[in-house]
Amino acid sequence: MLTKPMHRWMAIAAVGTLASVMAPAVAFADTTSSQAIPQGVGPGVLQQASYFGDTDPNTPVTVDIVMKLQNQGQLAQFINQTTTPGRGFRQYLSTSSFASKYAPNPQIASAIQTYLRAYGIQSTVYSDKLVITATGTAGQFNKAFNISLMNASLHGKKFHATKTPPQAPPSIANSILCILGLSNYSDFTSQAVKPLSTSGSTEPNADSAPSALMPSDLEQQYDVTPLYKQGATGQGQTIGIVSLADFNPSDAEYFWNYNHIQTKANRIHVYDVDGGSGLSEADGSDETSLDVEQSGALAPQADINVYVGPNSDTGFVDAFAKSISDDAVQELSVSWGESETAIASAVQQNLETPQYAQVFNQLFMEAAAQGISTFAAAGDDGAYSAARDNGTYNLSVLNPADSPYITAAGGTTLPVLEAAQFGVTKQRAWGYDYLYSFLAQLGYPPLNPYSFAGGGGGFSTVFATPDYQQGVSGVNRYTAVQWWTPSADGTTTTFNSTPQIVTGTGSGRNLPDLSMNADPESGYSVYFSLPTTDGSSDLDTGWSQYGGTSFVAPQLAGLSALINSADHTQVGFWNPQIYRFAQQHNSPLHPLDDTGTSNDNIYYTGTAGTIYNQATGLGTPDVAQLASSFR
């Protein structure tokens, strides 16, 4: 049985040609000059697309104007104070306080809104003052940003785009990080991989009872039960889930009832951001269902806010912007991502702005400053996140899990279910090398769809090694199993049937931070149905067995809610704290440091005696002990 891997998304928006248009007079000192502003996607698509006339000027358009974070160094120091015992420990900011300290002067946002209003464009500013969402028509945006939106077609998709960057007076352009959404071209995908033994079936089975692991199995494996005995249930907490697909909340209710979990009534609150994902994005509804089911099962009295945005740049950004700036959640989880390699490739081709990763990092810094514990799935392609979304075999990690201000959730394999049948005898890093010989017996070639399934991990090429990782044994050093030898350009790779053990050094943000069971061979039961236009939930309804770090991120969010309720506190950003705990006597985190093919994520493995490795991070948690450490 193979994984239900983390959904991949890849946004590519196109941009089009400059048409000189007269703009109405606006009260700005520098309206006679203009300055280009980076946007979500550059002119690379233009070179491949076919254009066939101007976009109807009445076409509705929605964009995000992302502001530059101010005083970023001071903000980093503030976040460090909130996670270090002493002055300022766990003294968080409200959204309004964050905005006053770290967002541009509110007069800038007002000036941008005034500027847009002069062209008939309506806009709203999120309360953190970092994101302005503007809605208008193609004709209005053409005039406001001196562009010409055109109809285009690429790879069978029709969209509108502008060939040149938007422009605005320097007095407002200088405070803008980038603009997302002037093109509505996208190439987002959602892919699922199930356990190998059921990979022939893509639909849930309504007639069979669940046979995979349940939340109670996680509770026993990672020592959660003592917190329930203390009376902790997640009371007073609200868990946030960011997703790009609709779901049926009744699926989660059924899941909890089946497991005899007494949950808070009317606890699920769905927020359709920018209109929600729509039925066309039903692919991925299982992801949203499992996120809610898993987090809600572990913290049964917590509320759950689900922020569902369209599968686009603006949809993903706005889902985070709302969930964080509303400041209504104490935990936040996301199980969607894209490899750094795919992003870098898009930037090199002018298909994506170089500021792309920073847009999300700014929001995660805000979350940390407000005391929100944020978790992201580290990926399901082992050390080769780019193999799936970029088709290359260089070592790569996943965004947004690469942000230094989010806790990256990695994956392990438990010696249960099919994993035990395939020879797994103890918990190890999740990597499907233990299935290689079996796949060969089935006639699969060495390079096949299952070759790179495993828990994501490695080194970021975007973000530097954060302070909390510096000096931790195993960070920026690695031991690895050389299963594959990529070509110089990464487009092909050669299988090594007798892999060598290699060592080396790395740099950048190390991923993941900690890990739990994610292998679909030792996977979890999921109950879901596809959303329908009439709101019914009887289409393709039933149980399936999945895996993936998509489970670990929401599980950690649920456990964080449980720990907060047990400790009567808000622990905030986990990473600086758990790295400190890992270096102390009686650490609540247990490294998986065996070296070799019995403990790798298709490349990285453990190093004896170290605290950290890039296959499983700091290891697995003893949750009850972790709660004590957080006190």
XYZ file of C-alpha atoms in Angstrom:
631
model
C 0.000 0.000 0.000
C 1.428 3.360 -0.972
C 0.861 6.842 0.398
C -1.844 9.341 0.051
C 0.873 11.886 -0.370
C 0.647 15.482 0.466
C -1.164 17.446 -2.184
C 1.160 19.373 -4.448
C 0.215 22.747 -5.736
C 2.047 24.841 -8.247
C 0.811 28.241 -9.258
C 1.934 29.865 -12.456
C 0.285 33.122 -13.389
C 1.016 34.818 -16.673
C 1.649 38.429 -17.513
C 1.122 40.485 -20.680
C 2.021 43.537 -22.877
C 2.105 47.170 -21.941
C -0.513 49.399 -23.489
C -0.146 53.093 -22.880
C -3.359 54.362 -21.297
C -4.320 57.635 -19.719
C -4.986 57.421 -15.977
C -7.254 59.799 -14.110
C -5.629 62.477 -12.035
C -4.841 61.302 -8.501
C -3.488 63.423 -5.658
C 0.071 62.055 -5.554
C 3.175 64.177 -5.791
C 4.903 61.705 -8.101
C 2.101 60.728 -10.482
C 4.260 61.890 -13.382
C 6.642 58.984 -12.728
C 6.020 55.315 -12.196
C 7.844 52.333 -10.752
C 7.524 48.677 -11.712
C 6.218 46.303 -9.025
C 7.066 42.571 -8.921
C 4.064 40.364 -9.553
C 3.256 36.713 -8.983
C 4.241 35.676 -12.449
C 6.507 37.168 -15.061
C 6.695 37.232 -18.870
C 7.898 33.649 -19.297
C 4.409 32.358 -20.011
C 4.021 35.033 -22.663
C 6.713 33.455 -24.828
C 4.796 30.172 -24.996
C 1.183 31.328 -24.876
C -1.108 32.232 -27.730
C -2.848 35.592 -27.420
C -6.099 36.447 -29.115
C -7.249 39.911 -28.217
C -7.836 42.124 -25.228
C -9.656 40.791 -22.192
C -13.207 42.105 -21.945
C -12.760 45.223 -19.786
C -15.762 44.134 -17.687
C -14.083 40.851 -16.629
C -13.887 40.630 -12.783
C -10.321 40.506 -11.438
C -9.052 40.006 -7.864
C -5.438 40.701 -6.845
C -3.374 40.719 -3.658
C -1.081 43.644 -2.968
C 1.466 42.326 -0.475
C 3.218 44.928 1.666
C 6.828 44.791 2.808
C 7.390 43.743 6.425
C 9.103 46.484 8.444
C 11.777 46.113 11.152
C 12.198 42.396 10.387
C 15.305 42.062 12.568
C 13.488 43.503 15.570
C 10.573 41.168 14.917
C 12.910 38.158 14.922
C 14.276 39.277 18.309
C 10.765 39.717 19.671
C 9.765 36.200 18.581
C 12.867 34.808 20.258
C 11.891 36.535 23.518
C 8.424 34.997 23.454
C 9.938 31.503 23.268
C 12.702 31.959 25.858
C 11.937 31.911 29.614
C 12.494 35.346 31.066
C 11.306 38.821 30.216
C 8.774 38.725 27.398
C 8.249 34.948 27.571
C 4.860 34.077 25.993
C 3.825 37.716 25.922
C 2.373 37.890 22.454
C 1.152 40.681 20.218
C -2.384 41.301 19.077
C -2.865 41.745 15.347
C -3.269 45.489 15.764
C -0.067 45.713 17.833
C 1.776 43.667 15.226
C 0.555 45.984 12.473
C 1.580 49.113 14.358
C 5.104 47.785 14.948
C 5.938 45.807 11.814
C 3.605 46.728 8.948
C 4.146 49.814 6.787
C 2.670 53.071 8.029
C -1.131 52.722 7.815
C -1.146 55.889 5.727
C 0.544 53.859 2.979
C -2.291 51.320 2.911
C -4.793 54.178 2.925
C -2.926 55.825 0.068
C -3.020 52.601 -1.949
C -6.736 52.257 -1.341
C -7.281 55.875 -2.348
C -5.224 55.307 -5.477
C -7.253 52.207 -6.391
C -10.543 53.909 -5.596
C -9.751 56.619 -8.132
C -9.979 53.910 -10.780
C -13.160 52.366 -9.362
C -11.336 49.440 -7.699
C -12.631 48.342 -4.292
C -10.204 46.984 -1.726
C -9.999 45.632 1.793
C -6.981 45.600 4.066
C -6.380 42.642 6.356
C -6.022 43.777 9.935
C -2.308 42.928 9.933
C -1.864 45.612 7.231
C 0.356 43.252 5.193
C -2.131 42.177 2.534
C -4.601 44.298 0.564
C -7.139 42.393 -1.534
C -8.465 44.445 -4.428
C -11.419 43.648 -6.697
C -12.339 45.393 -9.894
C -12.583 44.859 -13.619
C -9.875 44.180 -16.171
C -10.368 47.644 -17.593
C -9.950 49.278 -14.189
C -6.738 47.382 -13.411
C -5.400 48.185 -16.893
C -5.663 51.871 -16.098
C -4.544 51.677 -12.462
C -1.326 49.746 -13.192
C -0.651 50.833 -16.788
C -1.017 47.319 -18.171
C -3.067 45.583 -20.845
C -4.786 42.359 -19.822
C -5.157 40.046 -22.809
C -6.883 36.746 -23.485
C -4.417 33.887 -23.830
C -4.170 30.134 -24.103
C -1.453 27.757 -22.935
C -1.490 23.975 -22.541
C -5.201 23.955 -23.315
C -5.998 26.469 -20.574
C -7.547 29.850 -21.277
C -6.646 32.768 -19.061
C -5.993 36.491 -19.010
C -2.538 37.951 -18.556
C -0.377 41.032 -18.961
C 3.032 40.946 -20.598
C 4.701 43.630 -18.496
C 4.891 44.321 -14.758
C 2.341 46.597 -13.131
C 3.428 50.152 -12.426
C 2.455 52.686 -9.781
C 3.791 55.954 -8.324
C 6.987 55.368 -6.276
C 5.317 56.807 -3.165
C 3.233 53.640 -2.892
C 5.264 51.177 -4.998
C 8.238 51.376 -2.597
C 6.198 49.757 0.193
C 4.839 46.899 -1.942
C 6.614 43.523 -1.874
C 4.717 42.155 -4.879
C 1.311 41.881 -6.541
C -0.319 38.482 -7.017
C -3.253 37.622 -9.274
C -3.094 39.948 -12.285
C -3.066 36.734 -14.282
C -5.441 33.878 -13.549
C -3.305 31.243 -15.272
C -2.582 28.373 -12.901
C -1.151 24.881 -13.079
C -2.003 23.694 -9.575
C -2.328 19.941 -9.105
C -3.470 17.714 -6.309
C -2.053 14.202 -6.342
C -2.702 11.263 -4.067
C -0.755 8.045 -3.606
C -2.330 5.221 -1.689
C -0.777 2.140 -0.124
C 0.698 -0.193 -2.711
C -1.750 -3.033 -2.099
C -4.732 -0.762 -2.836
C -3.170 1.468 -5.477
C -5.473 0.035 -8.114
C -8.456 1.624 -6.420
C -8.877 5.378 -6.194
C -12.268 5.463 -4.519
C -13.220 5.020 -0.863
C -14.912 1.774 0.048
C -18.357 2.382 1.528
C -18.978 -1.294 2.247
C -15.911 -2.081 4.347
C -15.033 -1.160 7.912
C -11.770 0.736 8.518
C -8.755 -1.522 8.939
C -5.926 1.008 9.301
C -4.742 2.970 12.348
C -7.001 5.297 14.301
C -6.221 8.244 16.622
C -6.185 5.875 19.596
C -3.160 4.137 18.045
C -1.294 7.441 17.857
C -2.192 8.167 21.475
C -0.598 4.916 22.622
C 2.458 5.148 20.366
C 3.415 8.700 21.364
C 2.313 8.723 25.027
C -0.666 11.050 24.750
C -2.975 9.211 27.181
C -1.586 10.806 30.397
C -2.836 14.210 29.214
C -6.390 12.900 28.851
C -6.168 11.417 32.334
C -5.252 14.893 33.589
C -8.489 16.204 32.084
C -6.985 17.858 29.016
C -9.296 17.834 25.996
C -8.285 20.917 24.026
C -10.872 23.032 25.805
C -10.583 26.748 25.105
C -8.543 26.155 21.953
C -9.267 26.805 18.289
C -7.380 24.863 15.624
C -6.979 26.434 12.188
C -6.765 24.386 8.988
C -5.661 26.057 5.745
C -6.735 24.148 2.640
C -7.413 24.588 -1.059
C -10.295 22.128 -1.402
C -13.869 21.875 -0.179
C -15.024 19.062 2.086
C -18.122 17.775 3.834
C -17.950 18.574 7.576
C -20.311 15.669 8.194
C -17.462 13.305 7.270
C -15.466 14.446 10.297
C -18.505 14.126 12.539
C -19.022 10.567 11.338
C -15.327 9.776 11.880
C -15.387 11.013 15.486
C -18.648 9.240 16.251
C -17.337 5.974 14.815
C -14.331 6.260 17.138
C -16.581 7.045 20.150
C -14.887 10.413 20.617
C -17.058 12.848 22.530
C -16.540 16.139 20.760
C -17.737 19.664 21.284
C -20.972 20.363 19.408
C -20.981 22.664 16.377
C -17.220 22.941 16.512
C -16.434 23.144 12.775
C -16.495 26.629 11.249
C -15.764 26.928 7.532
C -14.523 30.202 6.041
C -14.656 30.415 2.260
C -11.790 32.762 1.498
C -12.125 34.618 -1.826
C -15.266 32.598 -2.480
C -13.778 29.233 -1.487
C -12.275 26.591 -3.741
C -15.453 25.688 -5.622
C -16.620 22.256 -6.712
C -13.996 22.201 -9.465
C -11.402 21.731 -6.732
C -13.075 18.634 -5.269
C -9.795 16.833 -5.875
C -8.247 17.337 -2.466
C -11.410 17.125 -0.406
C -9.980 14.003 1.223
C -7.035 16.141 2.369
C -9.293 18.652 4.085
C -11.373 15.864 5.611
C -8.382 14.074 7.108
C -6.917 17.336 8.458
C -10.122 18.068 10.352
C -10.658 14.444 11.442
C -7.159 13.963 12.815
C -6.685 17.293 14.584
C -10.205 17.247 16.012
C -9.915 13.683 17.298
C -6.821 14.492 19.362
C -8.317 17.666 20.866
C -12.018 16.752 21.059
C -13.210 19.924 22.813
C -11.341 22.364 20.591
C -13.085 24.408 17.920
C -11.877 23.998 14.337
C -11.729 26.857 11.848
C -11.253 25.698 8.250
C -10.011 28.355 5.825
C -10.703 27.195 2.265
C -9.276 29.285 -0.540
C -9.147 28.888 -4.320
C -6.253 26.862 -5.715
C -4.279 29.949 -6.739
C -1.552 32.289 -5.521
C -4.070 34.743 -4.121
C -6.239 31.975 -2.666
C -3.358 30.419 -0.726
C -2.013 33.748 0.507
C -5.447 35.021 1.510
C -6.278 31.819 3.405
C -3.175 32.353 5.536
C -3.738 36.094 5.792
C -7.258 35.619 7.138
C -6.415 32.769 9.508
C -3.484 34.683 10.995
C -4.749 38.269 10.962
C -8.096 37.260 12.479
C -6.009 36.002 15.443
C -8.759 33.537 16.370
C -6.688 30.325 16.368
C -3.916 29.110 18.643
C -2.761 26.364 16.261
C -2.589 26.372 12.470
C -1.899 23.501 10.075
C -1.307 23.259 6.318
C -0.752 20.140 4.197
C -0.198 21.677 0.758
C 3.143 22.638 -0.745
C 5.518 22.971 -3.661
C 9.218 22.114 -3.953
C 11.814 24.847 -3.723
C 13.222 23.546 -7.011
C 9.921 24.105 -8.808
C 9.706 27.626 -7.381
C 13.327 28.389 -8.345
C 12.712 27.067 -11.853
C 9.632 29.265 -12.180
C 11.595 32.296 -10.965
C 14.406 31.610 -13.474
C 11.843 31.448 -16.279
C 10.134 34.627 -15.070
C 7.070 32.595 -14.193
C 7.181 33.437 -10.490
C 8.320 36.380 -8.416
C 11.583 36.022 -6.444
C 9.625 37.408 -3.477
C 7.259 34.423 -3.531
C 8.615 32.487 -0.511
C 9.007 35.708 1.472
C 5.268 36.418 1.150
C 4.490 33.330 3.227
C 7.453 33.774 5.568
C 6.196 37.235 6.538
C 2.841 35.762 7.501
C 4.458 32.977 9.538
C 6.553 35.531 11.416
C 3.334 37.323 12.275
C 1.801 34.043 13.464
C 4.796 33.412 15.736
C 4.620 36.951 17.160
C 0.934 36.400 17.955
C 1.624 33.077 19.690
C 0.146 30.815 17.001
C 1.769 27.376 16.761
C 2.019 26.691 13.024
C 2.721 23.319 11.377
C 3.351 22.307 7.757
C 3.770 18.917 6.109
C 7.394 18.405 5.033
C 6.436 16.381 1.952
C 6.039 12.803 0.783
C 8.854 12.398 -1.747
C 11.720 11.814 0.650
C 14.745 13.978 -0.034
C 13.561 14.513 -3.620
C 10.557 16.833 -3.382
C 11.199 18.084 -6.926
C 10.766 14.621 -8.472
C 7.003 14.963 -8.458
C 6.311 18.601 -9.297
C 9.414 19.544 -11.315
C 10.410 16.194 -12.814
C 14.006 16.511 -11.622
C 16.009 14.402 -9.196
C 18.116 16.935 -7.334
C 17.810 17.039 -3.563
C 15.023 19.429 -2.606
C 12.694 20.418 0.224
C 9.142 21.747 0.291
C 7.729 25.248 0.637
C 6.087 26.537 2.843
C 7.520 23.978 5.311
C 10.949 25.502 4.584
C 10.091 28.705 6.445
C 12.168 29.064 9.633
C 8.968 30.230 11.369
C 6.917 27.096 10.863
C 7.295 23.614 12.384
C 8.018 21.168 9.561
C 6.320 17.800 10.126
C 8.303 14.783 8.902
C 7.396 11.125 8.582
C 8.245 7.740 10.058
C 7.165 4.130 9.516
C 5.727 2.049 12.355
C 6.264 -1.746 12.463
C 2.546 -2.460 11.986
C 0.086 -3.416 9.246
C 1.656 -3.894 5.812
C 4.938 -2.294 6.903
C 5.526 -5.189 9.305
C 4.797 -7.662 6.527
C 7.496 -5.993 4.440
C 10.105 -6.467 7.163
C 9.912 -3.249 9.221
C 10.667 -4.334 12.798
C 10.920 -0.980 14.603
C 10.041 2.664 14.004
C 12.246 4.117 11.297
C 12.424 7.067 8.915
C 9.776 6.663 6.239
C 11.393 5.732 2.947
C 10.138 3.182 0.442
C 13.527 1.611 -0.126
C 12.250 -1.237 2.045
C 9.799 -1.959 -0.800
C 12.348 -1.836 -3.622
C 12.946 -5.600 -3.781
C 9.217 -6.307 -3.582
C 8.496 -3.849 -6.386
C 11.178 -5.520 -8.499
C 9.482 -8.888 -7.954
C 6.254 -7.338 -9.258
C 8.085 -6.292 -12.432
C 8.481 -2.595 -11.686
C 11.622 -0.964 -13.098
C 13.946 0.674 -10.539
C 12.582 4.137 -11.415
C 8.832 3.957 -10.892
C 6.086 6.080 -9.265
C 6.956 4.663 -5.835
C 10.730 5.135 -6.003
C 10.868 8.388 -4.037
C 8.036 8.010 -1.540
C 9.191 9.005 1.935
C 9.188 11.733 4.554
C 10.436 15.069 3.240
C 13.710 16.408 4.560
C 16.972 18.101 3.671
C 18.378 21.611 3.375
C 16.625 24.761 2.201
C 18.308 26.789 -0.523
C 16.035 29.753 0.205
C 16.331 30.281 3.963
C 19.481 30.322 6.107
C 19.996 28.042 9.091
C 17.934 29.642 11.893
C 19.520 30.455 15.239
C 17.626 27.722 17.069
C 19.263 25.063 14.868
C 22.777 26.443 15.153
C 25.087 24.284 17.256
C 22.678 21.318 17.480
C 24.548 18.090 16.778
C 23.622 16.753 13.347
C 22.448 20.105 11.950
C 24.296 21.074 8.747
C 26.012 17.675 8.699
C 24.532 14.489 7.305
C 24.899 10.796 6.699
C 23.127 9.456 3.624
C 22.377 6.318 1.640
C 23.319 6.780 -2.027
C 20.396 4.890 -3.590
C 20.311 7.200 -6.605
C 22.902 9.136 -8.637
C 21.307 12.076 -10.487
C 22.734 13.398 -13.739
C 24.469 16.772 -13.715
C 21.277 18.591 -14.737
C 19.050 16.427 -12.523
C 16.795 15.332 -15.383
C 17.743 11.641 -15.089
C 18.990 9.392 -12.300
C 20.671 6.009 -11.955
C 19.701 3.372 -9.393
C 22.419 1.867 -7.194
C 21.393 -1.623 -6.078
C 24.204 -1.721 -3.499
C 24.155 1.839 -2.188
C 27.109 3.412 -0.434
C 26.915 5.295 2.859
C 28.169 8.859 2.354
C 28.671 11.805 4.678
C 28.829 15.525 4.085
C 27.902 19.009 5.191
C 25.007 21.242 4.236
C 23.709 24.719 4.888
C 20.388 26.491 5.121
C 17.268 25.748 7.111
C 17.296 22.010 7.997
C 14.016 20.097 7.555
C 11.998 18.517 9.157
C 11.792 19.551 12.811
C 10.198 16.392 14.257
C 8.352 13.370 12.906
C 5.587 10.861 13.524
C 4.083 7.961 11.588
C 3.294 8.956 7.991
C 3.927 5.814 5.941
C 0.713 4.608 4.251
C 1.907 1.029 4.801
C 1.438 1.768 8.502
C -1.176 4.385 7.690
C -4.426 5.763 9.020
C -8.083 5.330 8.222
C -9.814 8.260 6.545
C -13.544 8.685 6.034
C -14.534 11.090 3.291
C -16.948 11.901 0.518
C -16.690 14.264 -2.418
C -18.568 17.569 -2.118
C -21.623 17.971 -4.334
C -23.455 21.023 -5.580
C -26.543 20.266 -3.497
C -24.566 19.772 -0.287
C -25.182 16.027 -0.089
C -22.403 13.705 1.075
C -23.361 10.373 -0.443
C -21.061 10.534 -3.491
C -18.082 8.162 -3.310
C -18.413 7.924 0.452
C -16.429 5.489 2.563
C -13.208 4.465 4.266
C -9.705 4.484 2.805
C -6.206 3.924 4.137
C -3.768 6.779 3.551
C -0.417 8.015 4.750
C 1.721 11.074 4.217
C 3.086 13.938 6.261
C -0.320 15.444 5.523
C -1.379 13.536 8.631
C 1.463 14.654 10.875
C 0.907 18.414 10.504
C -2.758 18.404 11.634
C -1.984 15.800 14.295
C 0.653 18.120 15.748
C -1.868 20.964 15.667
C -4.308 18.808 17.639
C -1.588 17.812 20.092
C -0.591 21.456 20.502
C -4.179 22.294 21.440
C -4.143 19.414 23.907
C -0.859 20.589 25.458
C -2.139 24.157 25.775
C -5.242 22.952 27.589
C -3.196 20.658 29.838
C -0.668 23.374 30.715
C -3.210 26.241 30.804
C -0.954 28.278 28.541
C -0.271 29.135 24.915
C 3.104 27.684 23.976
C 3.380 29.662 20.721
C 6.093 28.969 18.171
C 7.425 25.474 18.867
C 10.809 25.401 17.176
C 13.122 27.406 19.471
C 11.620 25.546 22.427
C 11.803 21.981 21.116
C 15.398 22.439 19.927
C 16.243 23.644 23.437
C 14.436 20.662 24.997
C 16.240 18.244 22.667
C 19.609 19.317 24.075
C 18.554 18.911 27.707
C 18.694 15.917 29.997
C 15.548 13.773 29.726
C 14.617 15.186 26.337
C 10.959 14.585 25.330
C 12.161 13.926 21.757
C 13.678 10.615 20.726
C 16.148 10.734 17.812
C 16.051 7.975 15.230
C 19.807 7.852 14.677
C 20.413 4.385 13.204
C 22.580 4.590 10.101
C 21.805 2.806 6.848
C 19.032 1.384 4.719
C 16.828 0.484 7.675
C 16.364 4.176 8.557
C 16.447 6.558 5.588
C 14.095 8.799 3.616
C 15.532 7.546 0.286
C 18.695 9.553 1.017
C 19.269 11.010 4.478
C 19.709 8.614 7.380
C 20.740 8.837 11.028
C 24.147 9.429 12.576
C 24.807 7.630 15.846
C 24.900 9.917 18.873
C 23.488 13.006 17.173
C 20.359 14.867 18.190
C 19.227 15.804 14.689
C 19.105 14.229 11.221
C 17.500 15.380 7.983
C 15.356 12.232 7.668
C 13.343 12.667 10.890
C 14.548 15.919 12.465
C 14.747 15.804 16.259
C 12.914 12.473 16.178
C 9.574 11.468 17.634
C 7.835 13.071 20.621
C 6.786 11.700 23.977
C 3.770 14.009 24.121
C 3.147 13.816 27.863
C 6.792 14.569 28.562
C 6.740 17.325 25.947
C 3.814 18.953 27.727
C 5.829 18.921 30.956
C 8.783 20.526 29.176
C 6.572 23.294 27.798
C 5.331 24.240 31.291
